[in-house]
CSV table of C-alpha atoms and ligand atoms in Angstrom, one decimal:
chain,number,residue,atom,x,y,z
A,1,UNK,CA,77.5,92.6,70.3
A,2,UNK,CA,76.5,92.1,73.9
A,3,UNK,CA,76.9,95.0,76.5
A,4,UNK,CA,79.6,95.1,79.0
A,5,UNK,CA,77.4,93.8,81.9
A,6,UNK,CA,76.3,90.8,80.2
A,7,UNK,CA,80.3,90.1,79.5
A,8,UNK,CA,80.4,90.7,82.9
A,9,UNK,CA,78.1,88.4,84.1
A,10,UNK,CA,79.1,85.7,80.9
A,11,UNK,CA,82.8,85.9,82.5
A,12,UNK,CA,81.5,85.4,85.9
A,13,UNK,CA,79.8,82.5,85.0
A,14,UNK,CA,82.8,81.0,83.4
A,15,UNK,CA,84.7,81.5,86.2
A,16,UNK,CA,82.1,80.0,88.6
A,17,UNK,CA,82.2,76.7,86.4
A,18,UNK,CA,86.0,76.7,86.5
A,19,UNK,CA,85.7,77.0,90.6
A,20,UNK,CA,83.3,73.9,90.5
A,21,UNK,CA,85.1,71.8,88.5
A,22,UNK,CA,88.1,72.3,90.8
A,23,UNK,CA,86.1,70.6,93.5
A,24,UNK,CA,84.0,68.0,90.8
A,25,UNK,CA,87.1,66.7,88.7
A,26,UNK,CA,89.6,64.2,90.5
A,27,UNK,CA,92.3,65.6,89.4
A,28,UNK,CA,92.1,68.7,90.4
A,29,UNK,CA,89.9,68.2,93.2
A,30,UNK,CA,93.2,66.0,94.4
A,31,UNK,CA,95.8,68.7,94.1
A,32,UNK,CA,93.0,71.7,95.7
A,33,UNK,CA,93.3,70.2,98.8
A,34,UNK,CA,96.8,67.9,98.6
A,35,UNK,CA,98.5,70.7,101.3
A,36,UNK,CA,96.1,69.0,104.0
A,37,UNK,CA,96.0,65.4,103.1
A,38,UNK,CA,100.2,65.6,103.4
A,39,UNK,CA,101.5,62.6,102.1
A,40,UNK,CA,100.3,63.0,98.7
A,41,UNK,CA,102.1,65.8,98.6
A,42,UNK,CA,104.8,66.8,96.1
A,43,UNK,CA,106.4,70.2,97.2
A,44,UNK,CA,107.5,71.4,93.9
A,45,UNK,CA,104.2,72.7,93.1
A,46,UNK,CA,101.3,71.8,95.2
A,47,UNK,CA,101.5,74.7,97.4
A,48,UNK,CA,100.7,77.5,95.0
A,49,UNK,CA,97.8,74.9,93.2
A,50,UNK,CA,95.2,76.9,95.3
A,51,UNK,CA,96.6,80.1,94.1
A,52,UNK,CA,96.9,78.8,90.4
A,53,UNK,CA,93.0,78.3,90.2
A,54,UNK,CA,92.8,81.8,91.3
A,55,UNK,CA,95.1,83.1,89.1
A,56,UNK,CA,93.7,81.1,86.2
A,57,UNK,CA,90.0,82.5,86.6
A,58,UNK,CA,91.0,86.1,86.8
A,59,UNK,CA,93.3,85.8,83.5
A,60,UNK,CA,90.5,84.2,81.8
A,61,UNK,CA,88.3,87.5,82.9
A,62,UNK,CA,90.7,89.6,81.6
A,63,UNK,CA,91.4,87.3,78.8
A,64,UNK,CA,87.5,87.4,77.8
A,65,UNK,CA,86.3,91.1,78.6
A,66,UNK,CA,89.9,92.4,76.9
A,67,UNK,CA,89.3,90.2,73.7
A,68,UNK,CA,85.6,91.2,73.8
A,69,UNK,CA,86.6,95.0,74.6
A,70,UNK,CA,89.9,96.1,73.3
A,71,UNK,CA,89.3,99.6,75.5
A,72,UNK,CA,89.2,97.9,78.5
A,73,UNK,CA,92.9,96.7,78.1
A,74,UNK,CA,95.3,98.0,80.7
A,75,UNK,CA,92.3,98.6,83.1
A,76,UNK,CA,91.5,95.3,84.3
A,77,UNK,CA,92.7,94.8,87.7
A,78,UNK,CA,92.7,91.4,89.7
A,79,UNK,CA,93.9,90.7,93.2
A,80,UNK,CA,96.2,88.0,92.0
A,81,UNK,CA,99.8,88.1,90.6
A,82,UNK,CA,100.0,86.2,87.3
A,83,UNK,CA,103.8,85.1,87.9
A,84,UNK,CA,104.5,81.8,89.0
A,85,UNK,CA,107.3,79.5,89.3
A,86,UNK,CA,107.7,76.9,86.8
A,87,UNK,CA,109.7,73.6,87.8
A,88,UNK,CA,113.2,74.5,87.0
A,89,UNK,CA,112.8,77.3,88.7
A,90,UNK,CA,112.1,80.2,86.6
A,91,UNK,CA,108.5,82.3,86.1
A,92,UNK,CA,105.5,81.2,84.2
A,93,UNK,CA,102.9,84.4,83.2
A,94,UNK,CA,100.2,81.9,83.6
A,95,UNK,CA,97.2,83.7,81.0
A,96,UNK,CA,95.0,82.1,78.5
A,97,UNK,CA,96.6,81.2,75.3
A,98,UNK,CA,95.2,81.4,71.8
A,99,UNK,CA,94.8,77.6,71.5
A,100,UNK,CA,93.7,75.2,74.1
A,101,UNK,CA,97.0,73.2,73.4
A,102,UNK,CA,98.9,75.9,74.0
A,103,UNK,CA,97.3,76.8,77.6
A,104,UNK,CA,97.9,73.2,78.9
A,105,UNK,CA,101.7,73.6,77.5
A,106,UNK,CA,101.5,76.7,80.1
A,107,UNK,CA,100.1,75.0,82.9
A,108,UNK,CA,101.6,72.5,82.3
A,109,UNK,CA,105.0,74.3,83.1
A,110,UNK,CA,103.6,74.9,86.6
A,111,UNK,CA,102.0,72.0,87.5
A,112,UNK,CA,104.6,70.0,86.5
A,113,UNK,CA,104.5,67.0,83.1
A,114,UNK,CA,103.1,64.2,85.1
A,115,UNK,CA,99.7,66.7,85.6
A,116,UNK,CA,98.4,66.5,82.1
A,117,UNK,CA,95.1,65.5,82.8
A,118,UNK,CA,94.6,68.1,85.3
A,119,UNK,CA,95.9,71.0,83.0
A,120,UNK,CA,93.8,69.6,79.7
A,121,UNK,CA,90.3,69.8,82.6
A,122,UNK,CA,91.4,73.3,83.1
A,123,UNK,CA,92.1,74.3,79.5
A,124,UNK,CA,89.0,73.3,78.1
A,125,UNK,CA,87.1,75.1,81.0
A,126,UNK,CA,88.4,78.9,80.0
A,127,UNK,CA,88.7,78.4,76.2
A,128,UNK,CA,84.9,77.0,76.6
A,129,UNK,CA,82.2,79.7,75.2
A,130,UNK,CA,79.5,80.6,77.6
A,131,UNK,CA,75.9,81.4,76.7
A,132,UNK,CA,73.5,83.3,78.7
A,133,UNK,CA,70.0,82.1,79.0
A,134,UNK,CA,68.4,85.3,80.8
A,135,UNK,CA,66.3,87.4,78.9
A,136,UNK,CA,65.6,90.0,81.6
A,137,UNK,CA,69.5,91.1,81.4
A,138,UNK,CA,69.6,90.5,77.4
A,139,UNK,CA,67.3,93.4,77.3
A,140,UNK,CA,69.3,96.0,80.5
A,141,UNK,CA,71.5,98.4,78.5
A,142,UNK,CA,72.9,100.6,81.2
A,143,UNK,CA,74.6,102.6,78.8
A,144,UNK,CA,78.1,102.3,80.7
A,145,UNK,CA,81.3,102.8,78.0
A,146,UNK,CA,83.9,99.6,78.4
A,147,UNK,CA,86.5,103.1,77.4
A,148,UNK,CA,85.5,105.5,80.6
A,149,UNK,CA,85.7,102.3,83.2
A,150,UNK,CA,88.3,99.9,85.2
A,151,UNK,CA,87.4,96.8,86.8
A,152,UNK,CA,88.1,94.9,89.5
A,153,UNK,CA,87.9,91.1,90.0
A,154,UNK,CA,88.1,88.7,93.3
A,155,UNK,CA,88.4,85.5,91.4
A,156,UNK,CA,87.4,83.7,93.9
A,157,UNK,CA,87.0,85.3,97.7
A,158,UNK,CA,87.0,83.2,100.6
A,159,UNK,CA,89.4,81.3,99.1
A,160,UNK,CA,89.8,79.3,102.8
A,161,UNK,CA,86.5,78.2,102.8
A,162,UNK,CA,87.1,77.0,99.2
A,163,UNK,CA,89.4,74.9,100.1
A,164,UNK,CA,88.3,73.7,102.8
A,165,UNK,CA,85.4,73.4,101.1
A,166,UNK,CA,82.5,72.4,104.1
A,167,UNK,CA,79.3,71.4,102.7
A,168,UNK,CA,77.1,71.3,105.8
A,169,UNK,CA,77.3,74.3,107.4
A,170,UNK,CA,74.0,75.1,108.7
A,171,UNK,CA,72.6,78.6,108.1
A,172,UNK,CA,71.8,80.8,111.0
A,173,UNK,CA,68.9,83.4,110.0
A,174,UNK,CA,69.3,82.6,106.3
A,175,UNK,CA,73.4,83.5,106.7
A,176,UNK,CA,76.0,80.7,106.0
A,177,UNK,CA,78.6,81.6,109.1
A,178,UNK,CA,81.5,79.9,106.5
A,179,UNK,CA,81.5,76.7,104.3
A,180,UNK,CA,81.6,76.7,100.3
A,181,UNK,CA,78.6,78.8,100.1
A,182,UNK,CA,80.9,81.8,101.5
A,183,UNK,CA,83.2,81.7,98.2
A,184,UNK,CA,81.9,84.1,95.4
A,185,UNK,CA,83.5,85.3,92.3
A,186,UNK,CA,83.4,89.4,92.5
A,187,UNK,CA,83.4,91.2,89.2
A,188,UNK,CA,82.8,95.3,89.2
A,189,UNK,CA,83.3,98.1,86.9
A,190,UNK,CA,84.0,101.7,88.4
A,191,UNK,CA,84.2,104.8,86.6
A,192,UNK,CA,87.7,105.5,85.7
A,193,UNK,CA,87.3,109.5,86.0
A,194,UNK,CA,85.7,109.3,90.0
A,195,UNK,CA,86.4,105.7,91.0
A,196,UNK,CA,82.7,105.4,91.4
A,197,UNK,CA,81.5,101.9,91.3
A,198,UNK,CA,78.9,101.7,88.3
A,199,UNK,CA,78.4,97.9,87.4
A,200,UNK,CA,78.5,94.8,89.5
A,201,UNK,CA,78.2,91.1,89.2
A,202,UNK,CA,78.1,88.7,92.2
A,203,UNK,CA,78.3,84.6,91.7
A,204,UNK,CA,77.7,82.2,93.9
A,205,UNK,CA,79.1,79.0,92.6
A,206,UNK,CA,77.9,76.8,95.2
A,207,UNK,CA,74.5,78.3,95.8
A,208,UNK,CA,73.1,74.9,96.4
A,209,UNK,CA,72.9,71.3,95.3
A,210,UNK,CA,70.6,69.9,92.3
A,211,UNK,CA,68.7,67.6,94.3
A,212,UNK,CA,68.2,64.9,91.1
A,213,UNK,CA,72.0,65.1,90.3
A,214,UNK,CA,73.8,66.0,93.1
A,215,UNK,CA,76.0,69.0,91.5
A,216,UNK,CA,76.6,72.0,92.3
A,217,UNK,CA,73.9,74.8,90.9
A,218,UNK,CA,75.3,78.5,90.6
A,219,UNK,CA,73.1,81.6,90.5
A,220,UNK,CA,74.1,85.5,89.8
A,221,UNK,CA,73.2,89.1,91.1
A,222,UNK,CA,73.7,92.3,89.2
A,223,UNK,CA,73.5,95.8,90.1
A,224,UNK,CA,73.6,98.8,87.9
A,225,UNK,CA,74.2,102.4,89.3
A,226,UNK,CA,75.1,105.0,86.5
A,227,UNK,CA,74.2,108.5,86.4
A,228,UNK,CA,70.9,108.2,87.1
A,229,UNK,CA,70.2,104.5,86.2
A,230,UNK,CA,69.4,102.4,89.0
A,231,UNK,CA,68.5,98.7,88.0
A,232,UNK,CA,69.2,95.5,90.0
A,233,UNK,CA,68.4,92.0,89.4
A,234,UNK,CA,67.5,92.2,93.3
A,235,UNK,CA,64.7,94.1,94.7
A,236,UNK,CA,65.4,96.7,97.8
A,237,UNK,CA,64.9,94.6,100.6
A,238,UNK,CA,62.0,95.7,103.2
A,239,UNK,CA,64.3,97.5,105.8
A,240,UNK,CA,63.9,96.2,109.6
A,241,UNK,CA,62.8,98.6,112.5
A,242,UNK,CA,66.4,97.9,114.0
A,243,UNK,CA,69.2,97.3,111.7
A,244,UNK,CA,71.1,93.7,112.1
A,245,UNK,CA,74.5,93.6,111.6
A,246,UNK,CA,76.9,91.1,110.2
A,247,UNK,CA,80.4,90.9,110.7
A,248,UNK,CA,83.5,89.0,110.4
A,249,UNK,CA,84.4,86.7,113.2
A,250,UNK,CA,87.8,88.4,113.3
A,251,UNK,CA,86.2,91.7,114.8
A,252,UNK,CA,86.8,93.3,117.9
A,253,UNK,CA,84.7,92.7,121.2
A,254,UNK,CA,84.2,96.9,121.5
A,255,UNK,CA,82.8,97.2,118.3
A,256,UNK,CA,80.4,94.3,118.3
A,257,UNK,CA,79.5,95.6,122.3
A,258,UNK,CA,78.7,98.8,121.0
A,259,UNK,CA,76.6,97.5,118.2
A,260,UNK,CA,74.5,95.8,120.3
A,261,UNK,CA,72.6,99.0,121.5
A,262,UNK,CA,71.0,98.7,118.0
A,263,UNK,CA,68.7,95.9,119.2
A,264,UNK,CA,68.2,94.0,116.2
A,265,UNK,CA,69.5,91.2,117.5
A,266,UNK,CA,73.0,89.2,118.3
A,267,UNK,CA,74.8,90.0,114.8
A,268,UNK,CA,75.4,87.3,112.6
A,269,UNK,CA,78.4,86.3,111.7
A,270,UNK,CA,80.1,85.1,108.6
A,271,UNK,CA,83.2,84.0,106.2
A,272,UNK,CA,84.1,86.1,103.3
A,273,UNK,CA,84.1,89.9,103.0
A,274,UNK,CA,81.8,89.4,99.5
A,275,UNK,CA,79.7,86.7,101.1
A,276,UNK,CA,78.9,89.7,104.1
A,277,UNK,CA,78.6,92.3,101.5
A,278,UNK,CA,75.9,89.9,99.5
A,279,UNK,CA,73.9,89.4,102.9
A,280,UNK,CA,72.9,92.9,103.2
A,281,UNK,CA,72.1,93.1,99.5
A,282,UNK,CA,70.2,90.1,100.1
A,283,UNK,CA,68.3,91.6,103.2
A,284,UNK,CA,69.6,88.6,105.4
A,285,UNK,CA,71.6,91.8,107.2
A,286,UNK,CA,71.0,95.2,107.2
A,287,UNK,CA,74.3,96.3,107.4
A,288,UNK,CA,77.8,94.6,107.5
A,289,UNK,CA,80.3,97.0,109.5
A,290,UNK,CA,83.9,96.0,109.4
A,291,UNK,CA,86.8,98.2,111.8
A,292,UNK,CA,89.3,96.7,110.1
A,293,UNK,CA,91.9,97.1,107.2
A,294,UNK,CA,91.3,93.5,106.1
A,295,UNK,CA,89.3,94.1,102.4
A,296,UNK,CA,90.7,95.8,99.2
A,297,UNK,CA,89.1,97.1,96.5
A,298,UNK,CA,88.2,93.8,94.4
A,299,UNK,CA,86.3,93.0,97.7
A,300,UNK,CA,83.9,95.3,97.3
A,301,UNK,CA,83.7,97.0,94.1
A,302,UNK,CA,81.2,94.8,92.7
A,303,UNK,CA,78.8,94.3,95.9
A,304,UNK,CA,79.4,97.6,96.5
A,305,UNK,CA,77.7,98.3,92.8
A,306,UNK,CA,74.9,96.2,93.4
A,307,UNK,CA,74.3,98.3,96.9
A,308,UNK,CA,74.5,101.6,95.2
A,309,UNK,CA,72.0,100.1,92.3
A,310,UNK,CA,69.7,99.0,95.2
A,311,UNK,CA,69.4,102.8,96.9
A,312,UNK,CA,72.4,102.1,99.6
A,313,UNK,CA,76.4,102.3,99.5
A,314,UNK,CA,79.7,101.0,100.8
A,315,UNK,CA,81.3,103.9,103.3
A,316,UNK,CA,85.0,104.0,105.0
A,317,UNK,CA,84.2,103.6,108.8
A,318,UNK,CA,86.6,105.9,110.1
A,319,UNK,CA,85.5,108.5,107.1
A,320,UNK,CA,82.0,108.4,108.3
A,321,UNK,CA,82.1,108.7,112.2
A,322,UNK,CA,84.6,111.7,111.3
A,323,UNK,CA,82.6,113.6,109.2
A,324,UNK,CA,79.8,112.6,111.8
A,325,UNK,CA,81.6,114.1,114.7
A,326,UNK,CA,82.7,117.3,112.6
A,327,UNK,CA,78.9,117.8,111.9
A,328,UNK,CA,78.8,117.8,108.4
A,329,UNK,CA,75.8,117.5,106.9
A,330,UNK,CA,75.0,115.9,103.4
A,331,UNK,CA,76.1,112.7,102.5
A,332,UNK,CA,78.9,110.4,103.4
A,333,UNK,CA,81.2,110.0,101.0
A,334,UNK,CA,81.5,106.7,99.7
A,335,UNK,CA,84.6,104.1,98.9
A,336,UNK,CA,86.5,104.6,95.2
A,337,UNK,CA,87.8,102.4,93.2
A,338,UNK,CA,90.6,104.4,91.1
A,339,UNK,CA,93.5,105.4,93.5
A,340,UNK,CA,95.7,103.3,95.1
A,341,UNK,CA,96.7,104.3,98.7
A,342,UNK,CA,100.0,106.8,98.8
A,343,UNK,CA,102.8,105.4,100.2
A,344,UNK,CA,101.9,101.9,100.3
A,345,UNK,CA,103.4,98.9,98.4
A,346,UNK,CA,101.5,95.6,96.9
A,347,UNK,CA,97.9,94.4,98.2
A,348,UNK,CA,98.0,98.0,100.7
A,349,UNK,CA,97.4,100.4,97.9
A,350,UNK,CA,94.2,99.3,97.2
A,351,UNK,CA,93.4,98.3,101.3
A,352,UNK,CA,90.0,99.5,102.5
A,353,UNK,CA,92.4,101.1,105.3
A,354,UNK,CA,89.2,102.7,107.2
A,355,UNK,CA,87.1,100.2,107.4
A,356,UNK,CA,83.6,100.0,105.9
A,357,UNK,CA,79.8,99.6,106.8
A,358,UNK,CA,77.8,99.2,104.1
A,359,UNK,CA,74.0,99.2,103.8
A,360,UNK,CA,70.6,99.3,101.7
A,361,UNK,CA,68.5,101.7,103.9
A,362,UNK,CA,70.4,104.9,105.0
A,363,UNK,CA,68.7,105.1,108.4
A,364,UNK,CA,70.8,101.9,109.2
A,365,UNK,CA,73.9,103.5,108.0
A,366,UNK,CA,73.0,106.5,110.6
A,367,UNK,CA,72.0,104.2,112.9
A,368,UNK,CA,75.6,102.4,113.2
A,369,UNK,CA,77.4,105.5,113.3
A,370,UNK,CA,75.5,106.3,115.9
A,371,UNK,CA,76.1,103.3,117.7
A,372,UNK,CA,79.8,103.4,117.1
A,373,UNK,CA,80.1,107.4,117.9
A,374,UNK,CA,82.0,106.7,121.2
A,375,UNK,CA,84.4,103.6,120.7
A,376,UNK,CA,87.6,104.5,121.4
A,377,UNK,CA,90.3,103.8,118.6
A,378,UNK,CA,87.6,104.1,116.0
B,1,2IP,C1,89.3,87.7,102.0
B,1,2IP,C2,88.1,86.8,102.4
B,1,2IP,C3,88.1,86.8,103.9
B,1,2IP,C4,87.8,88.1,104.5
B,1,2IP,C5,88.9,89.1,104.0
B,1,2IP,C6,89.0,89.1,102.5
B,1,2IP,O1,89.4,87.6,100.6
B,1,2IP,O2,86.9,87.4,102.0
B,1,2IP,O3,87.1,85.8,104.3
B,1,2IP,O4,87.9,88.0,105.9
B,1,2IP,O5,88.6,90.4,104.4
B,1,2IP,O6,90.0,89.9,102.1
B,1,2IP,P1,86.6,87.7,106.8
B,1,2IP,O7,86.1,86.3,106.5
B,1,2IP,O8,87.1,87.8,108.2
B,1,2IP,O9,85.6,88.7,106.5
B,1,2IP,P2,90.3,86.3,99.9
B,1,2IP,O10,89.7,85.1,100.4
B,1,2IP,O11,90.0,86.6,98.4
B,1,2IP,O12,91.7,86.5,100.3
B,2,CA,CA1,88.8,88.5,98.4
């Protein structure tokens, strides 16, 4: 039997087909983006379609790694509720079905009848077996037991750029600032004893166009950081003098005017708190700092593995300048996967409520804590 990362990778690449397909099939295509084109739209379901495709990729995650690892059950976390609203009005657990027939009878129930072509597309996408080519991961066993982890899936993040789904946004420095290339599927074990992140997968479904057939081409990044075990299918990138930032275009003007005493450069900015995280892994950043309580833990568990497996990390902002100010020497502590926030309800529990930088090379991580030292609020 494969090992847990290559299920990880095999789901991802399942669930990057099914985010293509929602863009290459009519049908679907028609009701992903029916909210804008108005008056094809039919209000008893349309609304939630966009969420549907979400919901539908991370039950067929879970559906595959639980199938494939019975231990795993119970410890697969998504960011998306599976209830839904059927068309009389009651709920729909939307989840894959043991028959193809029977998970367009589902869908079927929240799409509503007249959708059958769109819910038989779907079905035979997650019931469809996926087989990995890649000989270099066939032969990576990391060692990691499906029974000591959790996981934690974004089934698709930047799901606005999705939608909207812009094909020709031009990249600045190598960086997509939004566009379809900003939505990934996330997919990353932690350790289920210390929250540590241990295995991730990152996939780009819309990495870029076949030239001879015009579709969409995928590609995928892994990261292994175990005990010991360090192996990536990204090399470190070469570190620059002065570290570049990229941030989100919703960040405040005193934290990007402070960063700007770093002198790599204006910082680039992008869509998509994964698509941010992958830059720096990439090297096309050297460090994505966000002040902000806007990502959750299936943001940036599986980048965040892929950092760790490439020699850097993922830390809380407001953590780091703290133990910064209070002198403490050793390392920053870094973001955990396994305990949801006290006292919060829904999506809050698992917020990143401090904030984050994360980064390859650790001088760039001392290097924008420096820079951020003295802005007030943080
Ligand atoms: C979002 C998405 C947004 C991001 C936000 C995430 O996830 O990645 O783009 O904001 O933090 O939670 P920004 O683009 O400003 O970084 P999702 O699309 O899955 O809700
Ligand atoms: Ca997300």
């Amino acid at each position: 039997m494969a090992g847990l990362l290559q299920a990880l990778v095999a789901v991802s690449q399942k669930a990057a087909e099914v985010a293509r397909l929602c863009r290459a099939e009519e049908p679907l295509f028609r009701l992903l983006v029916a909210e804008k084109t108005g008056p094809d739209r039919n209000a008893r379901f349309l609304q939630d379609f966009k969420t549907l495709a979400d919901v539908l990729i991370q039950e067929l995650i879970k559906h595959d790694l639980g199938t494939q690892f019975p231990e795993l059950r119970g410890h697969i976390h998504g960011e998306e509720s599976s209830e839904f609203r059927d068309a009389e009005g009651g709920t729909v657990t939307v989840r894959v079905c043991a028959t193809p027939g029977d998970t367009v009878a589902l869908l079927l129930a929240v799409l509503g009848p007249e959708q059958m072509r769109a819910a038989e597309l779907l079905a035979e996408a997650v019931h469809r077996e996926v087989t990995l080519g890649d000989t270099e991961l066939a032969s990576i066993n990391p060692g990691v037991s499906p029974e000591d982890v959790g996981i934690w899936i974004d089934p698709i993040d930047s799901t606005n750029e999705f939608i909207g789904g812009r094909e020709d946004v031009a990249a600045v420095d190598g960086v997509a600032p939004g566009g379809l290339r900003s939505a990934l599927v996330l997919v990353g074990a932690f350790d289920r004893r210390t929250g540590v992140p241990v295995l991730g997968v990152i996939n780009e479904p819309f990495f870029q166009r076949d030239p001879q057939t015009g579709r969409w081409q995928g590609r995928y990044h892994w990261g292994v950081a175990h005990g010991s075990t360090r192996l990536c299918s990204l090399s470190p990138p070469a570190p620059r003098p002065c570290p570049r930032v990229v941030l989100s275009r919703a960040e405040g003007p005193a934290v990007r005017r402070a960063l700007d005493s770093l002198g790599g450069g204006p910082p680039l900015l992008a869509a998509g708190a994964g698509y941010k995280l992958l830059c720096v892994a990439l090297g096309l950043a050297d460090a994505f700092v966000l002040s902000q309580a806007t990502t959750f833990a299936w943001d940036s568990c599986a980048p965040h593995a892929i950092l760790r497996a490439l020699g850097g990390g993922v830390v809380a902002l407001e953590g780091a300048l703290r133990a910064r100010r209070e002198g403490g020497s050793g390392e920053t502590p870094e973001l955990r996967y396994h305990r949801p926030q006290p006292g919060r309800e829904g999506a809050e529990r698992w917020a990143n409520r401090e904030g984050l930088v994360a980064f390859v090379h650790p001088q760039h991580l001392r290097a924008v804590l420096a820079a951020l030292g003295d802005v007030p609020g943080l």
